[in-house]
Amino acid sequence: MFDLTPLRAQIDRTAKKAIYIQIADGIIGFIKNGTWKAGEIMPGTRQVAAELRVNRNTVVQAFDILLAEGWLISEERKRTCISDKIQITPASEKEEVQQPLTEIYRKDLIFFDDGLPDVSCAPMEELARAYRRIFNRKARWQIMNLASEFGDEKFRHVISNMLNQNRSMRTSSHEICITRGSQMALFLTAHCLLERGDVILVENPGFRPAWEVFEHAGARIIPIPVDDEGINVVEVESVLRKRNVKAVYLTPHHQYPTTATLSLARRLKLIELSNLYGFTIIEDDYDNVFHFSQRPVLPISSFESMDKSNYVYIGSLSKLIAPAIRVGYIAASPRFIIKIGQLRKIIDGQGDTIMEQSIMELIGDGDIRRHQKRMLSYYERKRDYFASLLDHYLPDKVIYKKPDGGLAFWIKPVATVDLFRLKQQANTQLVSFYTSDRFSFDTPITGLRLGYASLSEAELSNGIEVLAKLL
């Protein structure tokens, strides 16, 4: 005989879950743990209803679920019994996996990130208005349909115009693919361009997330040193003479992490080498929008001597608007963009159409241009203030070059310093920063990349004061 008392005890008449579902789930639990055995005949629905003190229709609904899912079987003119066609495997022990530690962000922690924008200045009101306008359109239902894996056609045209007008590139919309941020753009580029065993040259120090993407694609990475003029093209040429190189990845504008700008002579030499040896230049222009001189240095991809089949240009709007706005783009040859779209469709059928439409509204109304102008002045003042703090608190302890753009400084201690120990000491006073293993290929390179944009002036002052006492 079935003891229905435990099942009755499980029923919670105040719960949001319907009682008939509670009954079905309870019976399944008893079958799984072996309390109720396969082949045993179930009591009738009237008896179950009486013992559980519920309406018979409620039990009938529960039995219908169990019959439909195969936990119970019922033959015509025979009673219902627990299915003997199912085999219950004991639940395996849940594996406890410790997630890798990441940087801990606390409200009272002064964290010098690697160059994030001040999210409190994001154009939230303008973006919200753009969303409302989109959803108030007569044809608003159209944005809920599936869209192109390359991104909204009009938005691609807008990005193409922006690159042509502001960065002297010669693109068209079919040479653009919109992505969910620059990291996705890197992933798509790596897996469409590189094959296992291909060699790619990268800057050292440089952007580790890109290296991880290239390794994931099966490429072999060779690091090339960086100095005040950017990547060392003499070293690049030396490698090219010895082996086949598929691509060179670099951040020529405010190089990550050193903030150096690749000199004109080296840009031209890289183009010459690319045309001669046929390797692809992957240009990650992550930091173009904030430049405090007359105008940003033009991309390598804008030079007329650059073979359009040998470059991939990657950009993002995340720094201009906010890190959470994952909108990036790839500019490359039409043939390569088709490959990008084919891969993108496999892993992410389309982008955020509504966000693309909203940003297009902001660009068309001039909101983005006005926001960029405001933020340029804001960040330039904050950059100058941060430089004054370094001059005041660390005049003899560090060397640095005030960057002409971007949202971070590259600082090198004069004396030999254990940066890992320095970080531990700083953490006890609620100050933190990234250590150099974040952007060093092999042996950690001595240097600190300190982002200044996301912190208040008080936080910048207090944080530098703490570092000055510890250095």
CSV table of C-alpha atoms in Angstrom, one decimal:
chain,number,residue,atom,x,y,z
A,1,MET,CA,0.0,0.0,0.0
A,2,PHE,CA,1.2,3.5,-0.7
A,3,ASP,CA,1.7,5.8,2.2
A,4,LEU,CA,0.5,9.2,1.0
A,5,THR,CA,1.2,11.0,4.2
A,6,PRO,CA,4.7,12.3,3.1
A,7,LEU,CA,3.1,13.5,-0.2
A,8,ARG,CA,0.4,15.4,1.7
A,9,ALA,CA,3.0,17.0,3.9
A,10,GLN,CA,4.8,18.4,0.8
A,11,ILE,CA,1.7,20.2,-0.5
A,12,ASP,CA,2.0,24.0,0.1
A,13,ARG,CA,-1.4,25.6,-0.6
A,14,THR,CA,0.2,29.1,-0.4
A,15,ALA,CA,2.9,28.4,-3.0
A,16,LYS,CA,2.7,29.9,-6.5
A,17,LYS,CA,3.2,26.4,-8.0
A,18,ALA,CA,-0.2,24.8,-8.8
A,19,ILE,CA,-1.2,22.0,-6.4
A,20,TYR,CA,-1.6,19.4,-9.3
A,21,ILE,CA,2.0,20.1,-10.4
A,22,GLN,CA,3.2,19.8,-6.7
A,23,ILE,CA,1.5,16.4,-6.6
A,24,ALA,CA,3.1,15.3,-9.9
A,25,ASP,CA,6.5,16.5,-8.8
A,26,GLY,CA,6.2,14.8,-5.4
A,27,ILE,CA,5.3,11.4,-7.0
A,28,ILE,CA,8.3,11.8,-9.4
A,29,GLY,CA,10.5,12.4,-6.5
A,30,PHE,CA,9.3,9.2,-4.7
A,31,ILE,CA,9.9,7.2,-7.9
A,32,LYS,CA,13.4,8.6,-8.4
A,33,ASN,CA,14.5,7.8,-4.8
A,34,GLY,CA,13.0,4.3,-4.9
A,35,THR,CA,10.3,4.8,-2.3
A,36,TRP,CA,7.7,3.9,-5.0
A,37,LYS,CA,8.8,0.9,-7.1
A,38,ALA,CA,8.4,0.2,-10.8
A,39,GLY,CA,5.4,-1.9,-11.6
A,40,GLU,CA,3.5,-1.0,-8.4
A,41,ILE,CA,-0.2,-0.3,-8.9
A,42,MET,CA,-1.2,3.3,-8.0
A,43,PRO,CA,-4.3,3.9,-5.9
A,44,GLY,CA,-7.3,5.4,-7.7
A,45,THR,CA,-7.7,9.1,-8.1
A,46,ARG,CA,-10.6,9.3,-5.7
A,47,GLN,CA,-8.5,7.6,-2.9
A,48,VAL,CA,-5.5,9.9,-3.6
A,49,ALA,CA,-7.8,12.9,-3.6
A,50,ALA,CA,-9.3,11.9,-0.3
A,51,GLU,CA,-6.0,11.3,1.4
A,52,LEU,CA,-4.4,14.4,0.1
A,53,ARG,CA,-7.6,16.4,0.9
A,54,VAL,CA,-7.8,17.9,-2.6
A,55,ASN,CA,-10.3,17.9,-5.4
A,56,ARG,CA,-10.3,14.7,-7.5
A,57,ASN,CA,-9.9,16.8,-10.7
A,58,THR,CA,-6.6,18.1,-9.2
A,59,VAL,CA,-5.3,14.5,-8.9
A,60,VAL,CA,-6.6,13.7,-12.4
A,61,GLN,CA,-4.5,16.6,-13.8
A,62,ALA,CA,-1.4,15.3,-11.9
A,63,PHE,CA,-1.9,11.8,-13.2
A,64,ASP,CA,-2.3,13.2,-16.8
A,65,ILE,CA,1.1,14.8,-16.5
A,66,LEU,CA,2.7,11.7,-15.1
A,67,LEU,CA,1.1,9.6,-17.9
A,68,ALA,CA,2.2,12.0,-20.6
A,69,GLU,CA,5.8,12.1,-19.3
A,70,GLY,CA,6.0,8.3,-19.0
A,71,TRP,CA,6.3,8.0,-15.2
A,72,LEU,CA,3.0,6.1,-15.0
A,73,ILE,CA,1.4,3.7,-17.5
A,74,SER,CA,-2.3,2.8,-17.9
A,75,GLU,CA,-3.8,0.1,-20.0
A,76,GLU,CA,-7.4,0.1,-21.0
A,77,ARG,CA,-9.7,-1.4,-18.3
A,78,LYS,CA,-6.6,-1.9,-16.1
A,79,ARG,CA,-5.4,0.2,-13.2
A,80,THR,CA,-2.6,2.7,-13.4
A,81,CYS,CA,0.8,1.6,-12.3
A,82,ILE,CA,4.3,3.0,-12.1
A,83,SER,CA,6.1,2.5,-15.4
A,84,ASP,CA,8.6,-0.4,-15.5
A,85,LYS,CA,10.1,0.9,-18.7
A,86,ILE,CA,12.2,3.6,-17.1
A,87,GLN,CA,15.6,3.0,-15.5
A,88,ILE,CA,16.5,5.4,-12.7
A,89,THR,CA,20.2,6.1,-12.5
A,90,PRO,CA,21.4,7.4,-9.1
A,91,ALA,CA,22.2,11.1,-9.1
A,92,SER,CA,25.8,11.8,-9.7
A,93,GLU,CA,27.7,13.9,-7.1
A,94,LYS,CA,27.8,17.5,-8.2
A,95,GLU,CA,31.3,18.6,-8.9
A,96,GLU,CA,32.4,21.7,-7.1
A,97,VAL,CA,34.6,23.8,-9.3
A,98,GLN,CA,36.3,26.9,-8.0
A,99,GLN,CA,36.0,29.7,-10.5
A,100,PRO,CA,39.2,31.6,-11.2
A,101,LEU,CA,39.7,34.7,-9.1
A,102,THR,CA,39.1,38.0,-10.8
A,103,GLU,CA,39.6,41.5,-9.8
A,104,ILE,CA,37.3,42.4,-6.8
A,105,TYR,CA,35.4,45.6,-7.2
A,106,ARG,CA,34.2,47.2,-4.0
A,107,LYS,CA,32.5,50.6,-3.6
A,108,ASP,CA,35.2,51.7,-1.3
A,109,LEU,CA,38.0,50.4,-3.4
A,110,ILE,CA,40.0,52.8,-5.6
A,111,PHE,CA,40.7,50.6,-8.6
A,112,PHE,CA,42.9,52.0,-11.4
A,113,ASP,CA,41.4,50.0,-14.3
A,114,ASP,CA,43.1,49.9,-17.7
A,115,GLY,CA,41.2,52.8,-19.3
A,116,LEU,CA,37.5,52.5,-18.9
A,117,PRO,CA,35.3,55.5,-19.5
A,118,ASP,CA,33.3,57.3,-16.7
A,119,VAL,CA,29.9,55.5,-16.9
A,120,SER,CA,28.3,58.3,-14.9
A,121,CYS,CA,28.7,60.5,-18.0
A,122,ALA,CA,27.1,58.0,-20.4
A,123,PRO,CA,24.3,59.6,-22.6
A,124,MET,CA,21.6,57.7,-20.9
A,125,GLU,CA,18.8,60.2,-21.4
A,126,GLU,CA,19.6,60.5,-25.1
A,127,LEU,CA,19.7,56.7,-25.5
A,128,ALA,CA,16.4,56.3,-23.6
A,129,ARG,CA,14.8,58.9,-25.9
A,130,ALA,CA,16.1,57.0,-28.9
A,131,TYR,CA,14.6,53.8,-27.6
A,132,ARG,CA,11.2,55.4,-27.1
A,133,ARG,CA,11.2,56.9,-30.6
A,134,ILE,CA,12.0,53.5,-32.1
A,135,PHE,CA,9.2,51.8,-30.2
A,136,ASN,CA,6.7,54.5,-31.0
A,137,ARG,CA,7.1,54.1,-34.8
A,138,LYS,CA,4.2,52.8,-36.8
A,139,ALA,CA,6.4,50.0,-38.2
A,140,ARG,CA,8.0,49.2,-34.8
A,141,TRP,CA,7.1,45.5,-35.2
A,142,GLN,CA,9.7,45.3,-38.0
A,143,ILE,CA,12.6,45.6,-35.5
A,144,MET,CA,11.4,42.4,-33.8
A,145,ASN,CA,12.1,40.3,-36.9
A,146,LEU,CA,15.3,38.4,-37.6
A,147,ALA,CA,18.0,40.7,-39.0
A,148,SER,CA,21.2,40.3,-41.0
A,149,GLU,CA,24.2,38.6,-39.6
A,150,PHE,CA,26.2,41.6,-40.9
A,151,GLY,CA,24.2,44.1,-38.9
A,152,ASP,CA,21.5,46.6,-39.9
A,153,GLU,CA,22.2,47.8,-43.4
A,154,LYS,CA,21.6,51.5,-42.6
A,155,PHE,CA,23.8,51.2,-39.5
A,156,ARG,CA,26.6,49.7,-41.6
A,157,HIS,CA,26.3,52.6,-44.0
A,158,VAL,CA,26.5,55.0,-41.1
A,159,ILE,CA,29.7,53.3,-39.7
A,160,SER,CA,31.2,53.3,-43.2
A,161,ASN,CA,30.5,57.1,-43.6
A,162,MET,CA,32.0,57.7,-40.1
A,163,LEU,CA,35.2,55.8,-41.1
A,164,ASN,CA,35.5,57.6,-44.4
A,165,GLN,CA,34.8,61.1,-43.0
A,166,ASN,CA,36.7,61.0,-39.7
A,167,ARG,CA,39.4,58.5,-40.4
A,168,SER,CA,40.0,59.0,-44.2
A,169,MET,CA,39.2,55.4,-45.0
A,170,ARG,CA,37.6,54.3,-48.3
A,171,THR,CA,34.9,51.8,-47.2
A,172,SER,CA,31.4,50.9,-48.3
A,173,SER,CA,28.7,49.3,-46.3
A,174,HIS,CA,29.3,45.8,-47.7
A,175,GLU,CA,32.8,46.1,-46.3
A,176,ILE,CA,31.5,46.4,-42.7
A,177,CYS,CA,30.2,43.8,-40.2
A,178,ILE,CA,28.7,45.0,-36.9
A,179,THR,CA,29.6,42.9,-33.9
A,180,ARG,CA,28.9,42.7,-30.2
A,181,GLY,CA,32.0,44.6,-29.2
A,182,SER,CA,35.6,44.5,-30.3
A,183,GLN,CA,36.3,41.2,-28.6
A,184,MET,CA,33.8,39.4,-30.8
A,185,ALA,CA,35.3,41.2,-33.8
A,186,LEU,CA,38.7,39.7,-32.8
A,187,PHE,CA,37.3,36.2,-32.3
A,188,LEU,CA,35.6,36.3,-35.7
A,189,THR,CA,38.7,37.7,-37.4
A,190,ALA,CA,41.0,35.1,-35.9
A,191,HIS,CA,38.8,32.1,-36.8
A,192,CYS,CA,38.2,33.4,-40.3
A,193,LEU,CA,41.8,34.3,-41.0
A,194,LEU,CA,44.0,31.9,-39.1
A,195,GLU,CA,44.5,28.2,-39.4
A,196,ARG,CA,46.2,25.8,-37.0
A,197,GLY,CA,50.0,26.4,-37.1
A,198,ASP,CA,49.8,29.9,-38.7
A,199,VAL,CA,52.2,32.4,-37.3
A,200,ILE,CA,51.0,35.8,-36.1
A,201,LEU,CA,53.1,38.6,-34.7
A,202,VAL,CA,51.9,40.6,-31.7
A,203,GLU,CA,53.0,43.6,-29.7
A,204,ASN,CA,54.8,42.9,-26.4
A,205,PRO,CA,53.6,44.3,-24.0
A,206,GLY,CA,50.2,44.0,-25.6
A,207,PHE,CA,46.5,43.0,-25.4
A,208,ARG,CA,46.3,39.5,-23.8
A,209,PRO,CA,42.6,38.8,-24.7
A,210,ALA,CA,43.6,39.1,-28.4
A,211,TRP,CA,46.5,36.6,-27.8
A,212,GLU,CA,44.1,34.2,-26.2
A,213,VAL,CA,41.8,34.4,-29.2
A,214,PHE,CA,44.6,33.7,-31.7
A,215,GLU,CA,45.8,30.7,-29.6
A,216,HIS,CA,42.2,29.4,-29.6
A,217,ALA,CA,42.3,29.6,-33.4
A,218,GLY,CA,45.4,27.4,-33.3
A,219,ALA,CA,47.9,30.1,-34.3
A,220,ARG,CA,51.5,30.3,-33.1
A,221,ILE,CA,52.2,33.7,-31.5
A,222,ILE,CA,55.6,35.5,-31.8
A,223,PRO,CA,56.0,38.6,-29.6
A,224,ILE,CA,57.6,41.7,-31.0
A,225,PRO,CA,58.9,44.4,-28.6
A,226,VAL,CA,57.4,47.9,-28.4
A,227,ASP,CA,59.2,51.2,-27.7
A,228,ASP,CA,58.2,54.8,-27.8
A,229,GLU,CA,57.5,54.6,-31.6
A,230,GLY,CA,55.3,51.5,-31.3
A,231,ILE,CA,56.1,48.0,-32.6
A,232,ASN,CA,59.7,47.4,-33.7
A,233,VAL,CA,59.4,47.0,-37.4
A,234,VAL,CA,63.1,45.9,-37.7
A,235,GLU,CA,62.2,42.9,-35.6
A,236,VAL,CA,59.1,42.3,-37.7
A,237,GLU,CA,61.2,42.3,-40.8
A,238,SER,CA,63.7,40.0,-39.3
A,239,VAL,CA,61.0,37.4,-38.5
A,240,LEU,CA,59.5,37.8,-42.0
A,241,ARG,CA,62.8,36.9,-43.6
A,242,LYS,CA,63.0,33.6,-41.7
A,243,ARG,CA,59.4,32.3,-41.8
A,244,ASN,CA,56.0,32.6,-43.3
A,245,VAL,CA,53.8,35.0,-41.3
A,246,LYS,CA,50.0,35.1,-41.7
A,247,ALA,CA,49.2,38.3,-39.8
A,248,VAL,CA,50.5,41.1,-37.6
A,249,TYR,CA,48.2,42.3,-34.8
A,250,LEU,CA,48.7,45.7,-33.4
A,251,THR,CA,47.1,48.7,-31.6
A,252,PRO,CA,49.0,51.6,-33.4
A,253,HIS,CA,46.9,54.4,-31.9
A,254,HIS,CA,47.6,54.7,-28.2
A,255,GLN,CA,49.2,51.3,-28.1
A,256,TYR,CA,47.9,49.0,-25.4
A,257,PRO,CA,49.3,49.2,-22.7
A,258,THR,CA,52.1,51.7,-23.3
A,259,THR,CA,49.9,54.5,-25.0
A,260,ALA,CA,52.7,55.0,-27.6
A,261,THR,CA,51.6,56.0,-31.1
A,262,LEU,CA,53.1,54.1,-34.0
A,263,SER,CA,55.3,56.5,-35.9
A,264,LEU,CA,54.6,57.5,-39.5
A,265,ALA,CA,57.9,55.9,-40.7
A,266,ARG,CA,57.0,52.6,-39.1
A,267,ARG,CA,53.4,52.7,-40.5
A,268,LEU,CA,54.7,53.1,-44.0
A,269,LYS,CA,57.3,50.4,-43.5
A,270,LEU,CA,54.6,47.9,-42.2
A,271,ILE,CA,52.5,48.6,-45.3
A,272,GLU,CA,55.5,48.0,-47.5
A,273,LEU,CA,56.3,44.7,-45.7
A,274,SER,CA,52.6,43.6,-45.9
A,275,ASN,CA,52.5,44.3,-49.6
A,276,LEU,CA,55.8,42.5,-50.1
A,277,TYR,CA,55.2,39.4,-47.9
A,278,GLY,CA,51.4,39.2,-48.2
A,279,PHE,CA,50.6,39.1,-44.4
A,280,THR,CA,47.4,40.7,-43.1
A,281,ILE,CA,47.6,43.7,-40.8
A,282,ILE,CA,44.9,43.4,-38.0
A,283,GLU,CA,44.5,47.0,-36.8
A,284,ASP,CA,42.7,47.2,-33.5
A,285,ASP,CA,41.8,50.9,-33.2
A,286,TYR,CA,40.3,50.6,-29.8
A,287,ASP,CA,41.1,54.1,-28.6
A,288,ASN,CA,40.5,56.4,-31.5
A,289,VAL,CA,37.6,58.5,-30.2
A,290,PHE,CA,39.4,60.3,-27.5
A,291,HIS,CA,42.4,62.2,-28.9
A,292,PHE,CA,43.4,65.6,-27.4
A,293,SER,CA,45.6,67.0,-30.2
A,294,GLN,CA,44.4,68.5,-33.4
A,295,ARG,CA,43.1,65.2,-34.8
A,296,PRO,CA,43.7,61.5,-34.2
A,297,VAL,CA,46.5,59.8,-36.2
A,298,LEU,CA,44.9,58.2,-39.2
A,299,PRO,CA,44.6,54.4,-39.3
A,300,ILE,CA,47.1,52.3,-41.2
A,301,SER,CA,44.1,51.1,-43.1
A,302,SER,CA,43.5,54.6,-44.5
A,303,PHE,CA,46.8,54.7,-46.5
A,304,GLU,CA,46.2,54.4,-50.2
A,305,SER,CA,49.2,52.2,-50.6
A,306,MET,CA,47.6,49.6,-48.2
A,307,ASP,CA,46.4,46.5,-50.1
A,308,LYS,CA,42.7,46.3,-49.1
A,309,SER,CA,42.8,42.5,-49.2
A,310,ASN,CA,45.6,42.6,-46.5
A,311,TYR,CA,44.0,44.5,-43.7
A,312,VAL,CA,41.3,44.0,-41.1
A,313,TYR,CA,40.3,47.1,-39.2
A,314,ILE,CA,38.5,46.7,-35.8
A,315,GLY,CA,36.7,49.4,-33.9
A,316,SER,CA,34.2,49.9,-31.1
A,317,LEU,CA,31.6,52.4,-29.8
A,318,SER,CA,31.8,51.0,-26.2
A,319,LYS,CA,34.4,53.5,-25.0
A,320,LEU,CA,32.5,56.4,-26.4
A,321,ILE,CA,29.1,55.4,-25.0
A,322,ALA,CA,29.6,52.9,-22.1
A,323,PRO,CA,31.4,49.6,-21.6
A,324,ALA,CA,28.0,47.7,-21.4
A,325,ILE,CA,27.1,48.9,-24.9
A,326,ARG,CA,28.6,46.0,-26.9
A,327,VAL,CA,28.7,47.5,-30.4
A,328,GLY,CA,31.9,47.0,-32.4
A,329,TYR,CA,32.6,46.6,-36.1
A,330,ILE,CA,35.0,45.0,-38.6
A,331,ALA,CA,36.1,46.8,-41.8
A,332,ALA,CA,37.8,44.5,-44.4
A,333,SER,CA,37.5,43.3,-48.0
A,334,PRO,CA,34.0,42.2,-49.1
A,335,ARG,CA,35.2,38.7,-49.5
A,336,PHE,CA,36.5,38.5,-46.0
A,337,ILE,CA,33.4,40.2,-44.6
A,338,ILE,CA,31.3,37.4,-46.2
A,339,LYS,CA,33.4,34.8,-44.3
A,340,ILE,CA,32.9,36.8,-41.1
A,341,GLY,CA,29.1,36.9,-41.6
A,342,GLN,CA,29.0,33.1,-42.2
A,343,LEU,CA,30.8,32.4,-39.0
A,344,ARG,CA,28.9,35.0,-37.0
A,345,LYS,CA,25.6,33.4,-38.1
A,346,ILE,CA,26.7,30.1,-36.6
A,347,ILE,CA,27.6,31.5,-33.1
A,348,ASP,CA,25.3,34.5,-32.9
A,349,GLY,CA,22.6,34.8,-35.6
A,350,GLN,CA,22.5,38.6,-35.5
A,351,GLY,CA,23.4,41.5,-33.4
A,352,ASP,CA,21.3,43.8,-31.1
A,353,THR,CA,19.1,45.4,-33.8
A,354,ILE,CA,17.4,47.7,-31.3
A,355,MET,CA,20.6,49.0,-29.9
A,356,GLU,CA,22.0,49.5,-33.4
A,357,GLN,CA,18.9,51.4,-34.4
A,358,SER,CA,19.1,53.5,-31.2
A,359,ILE,CA,22.8,54.4,-31.8
A,360,MET,CA,22.0,55.3,-35.4
A,361,GLU,CA,19.3,57.7,-34.0
A,362,LEU,CA,21.9,59.3,-31.7
A,363,ILE,CA,24.4,59.7,-34.6
A,364,GLY,CA,21.8,61.1,-36.9
A,365,ASP,CA,20.5,63.6,-34.4
A,366,GLY,CA,24.1,64.7,-33.5
A,367,ASP,CA,23.8,63.5,-29.9
A,368,ILE,CA,26.9,61.3,-30.3
A,369,ARG,CA,29.0,64.1,-31.8
A,370,ARG,CA,27.9,66.5,-29.0
A,371,HIS,CA,28.6,63.8,-26.3
A,372,GLN,CA,32.1,63.1,-27.8
A,373,LYS,CA,32.9,66.8,-27.8
A,374,ARG,CA,31.8,67.1,-24.1
A,375,MET,CA,33.8,64.1,-23.1
A,376,LEU,CA,36.9,65.2,-24.9
A,377,SER,CA,37.0,68.3,-22.8
A,378,TYR,CA,36.1,66.4,-19.6
A,379,TYR,CA,38.8,63.7,-20.1
A,380,GLU,CA,41.5,66.2,-21.2
A,381,ARG,CA,41.0,68.1,-17.9
A,382,LYS,CA,41.1,64.9,-15.9
A,383,ARG,CA,44.2,63.7,-17.8
A,384,ASP,CA,46.0,67.0,-17.0
A,385,TYR,CA,44.9,66.7,-13.3
A,386,PHE,CA,46.2,63.2,-13.1
A,387,ALA,CA,49.5,64.3,-14.6
A,388,SER,CA,49.7,67.0,-12.0
A,389,LEU,CA,49.2,64.4,-9.3
A,390,LEU,CA,52.1,62.3,-10.7
A,391,ASP,CA,54.3,65.3,-10.8
A,392,HIS,CA,53.4,66.2,-7.2
A,393,TYR,CA,53.5,62.8,-5.5
A,394,LEU,CA,55.9,60.8,-7.7
A,395,PRO,CA,58.4,63.3,-9.2
A,396,ASP,CA,61.5,61.2,-8.6
A,397,LYS,CA,59.9,57.7,-8.4
A,398,VAL,CA,58.3,57.2,-11.8
A,399,ILE,CA,58.8,58.2,-15.4
A,400,TYR,CA,55.9,58.7,-17.8
A,401,LYS,CA,54.9,60.5,-21.0
A,402,LYS,CA,51.6,62.4,-20.9
A,403,PRO,CA,49.4,60.6,-23.5
A,404,ASP,CA,47.9,62.7,-26.3
A,405,GLY,CA,44.7,60.7,-26.1
A,406,GLY,CA,43.1,57.6,-24.5
A,407,LEU,CA,42.0,57.1,-21.0
A,408,ALA,CA,45.1,55.7,-19.3
A,409,PHE,CA,48.7,56.4,-18.4
A,410,TRP,CA,51.7,54.1,-18.8
A,411,ILE,CA,54.0,54.6,-15.8
A,412,LYS,CA,57.4,53.0,-15.2
A,413,PRO,CA,59.0,53.0,-11.7
A,414,VAL,CA,62.6,54.4,-11.6
A,415,ALA,CA,63.8,51.8,-9.1
A,416,THR,CA,63.3,48.1,-9.3
A,417,VAL,CA,59.9,47.3,-7.9
A,418,ASP,CA,58.0,44.1,-7.2
A,419,LEU,CA,54.7,45.1,-8.6
A,420,PHE,CA,52.9,42.1,-7.2
A,421,ARG,CA,54.1,42.9,-3.7
A,422,LEU,CA,53.2,46.6,-4.3
A,423,LYS,CA,49.7,45.5,-5.2
A,424,GLN,CA,49.3,43.4,-2.1
A,425,GLN,CA,50.4,46.4,0.1
A,426,ALA,CA,48.1,48.8,-1.8
A,427,ASN,CA,45.1,46.4,-1.4
A,428,THR,CA,45.4,46.7,2.4
A,429,GLN,CA,44.7,50.4,1.9
A,430,LEU,CA,41.9,49.8,-0.6
A,431,VAL,CA,43.8,50.7,-3.7
A,432,SER,CA,44.3,48.3,-6.6
A,433,PHE,CA,45.6,48.1,-10.1
A,434,TYR,CA,46.5,45.5,-12.8
A,435,THR,CA,49.9,43.9,-12.5
A,436,SER,CA,52.1,43.7,-15.6
A,437,ASP,CA,51.4,40.0,-16.2
A,438,ARG,CA,48.1,41.1,-17.7
A,439,PHE,CA,49.8,42.5,-20.8
A,440,SER,CA,53.3,40.8,-20.8
A,441,PHE,CA,53.8,37.9,-23.2
A,442,ASP,CA,56.3,35.9,-21.1
A,443,THR,CA,58.5,37.6,-18.5
A,444,PRO,CA,56.4,40.4,-16.8
A,445,ILE,CA,57.4,43.8,-18.0
A,446,THR,CA,57.8,46.5,-15.4
A,447,GLY,CA,55.2,49.1,-15.9
A,448,LEU,CA,51.8,50.2,-14.6
A,449,ARG,CA,48.8,51.1,-16.8
A,450,LEU,CA,46.6,53.3,-14.7
A,451,GLY,CA,43.2,54.3,-16.0
A,452,TYR,CA,42.2,57.8,-14.8
A,453,ALA,CA,38.8,58.3,-16.6
A,454,SER,CA,36.5,56.3,-14.4
A,455,LEU,CA,37.7,57.7,-11.0
A,456,SER,CA,36.8,60.9,-9.4
A,457,GLU,CA,39.5,63.6,-8.7
A,458,ALA,CA,39.4,62.7,-5.0
A,459,GLU,CA,39.8,59.0,-5.8
A,460,LEU,CA,42.7,59.8,-8.1
A,461,SER,CA,44.4,61.9,-5.5
A,462,ASN,CA,44.0,59.4,-2.7
A,463,GLY,CA,45.0,56.5,-4.9
A,464,ILE,CA,48.2,58.2,-6.1
A,465,GLU,CA,49.1,59.3,-2.6
A,466,VAL,CA,48.9,55.7,-1.4
A,467,LEU,CA,51.1,54.5,-4.2
A,468,ALA,CA,53.6,57.2,-3.6
A,469,LYS,CA,54.0,56.1,0.0
A,470,LEU,CA,54.6,52.5,-1.0
A,471,LEU,CA,56.9,53.0,-4.0
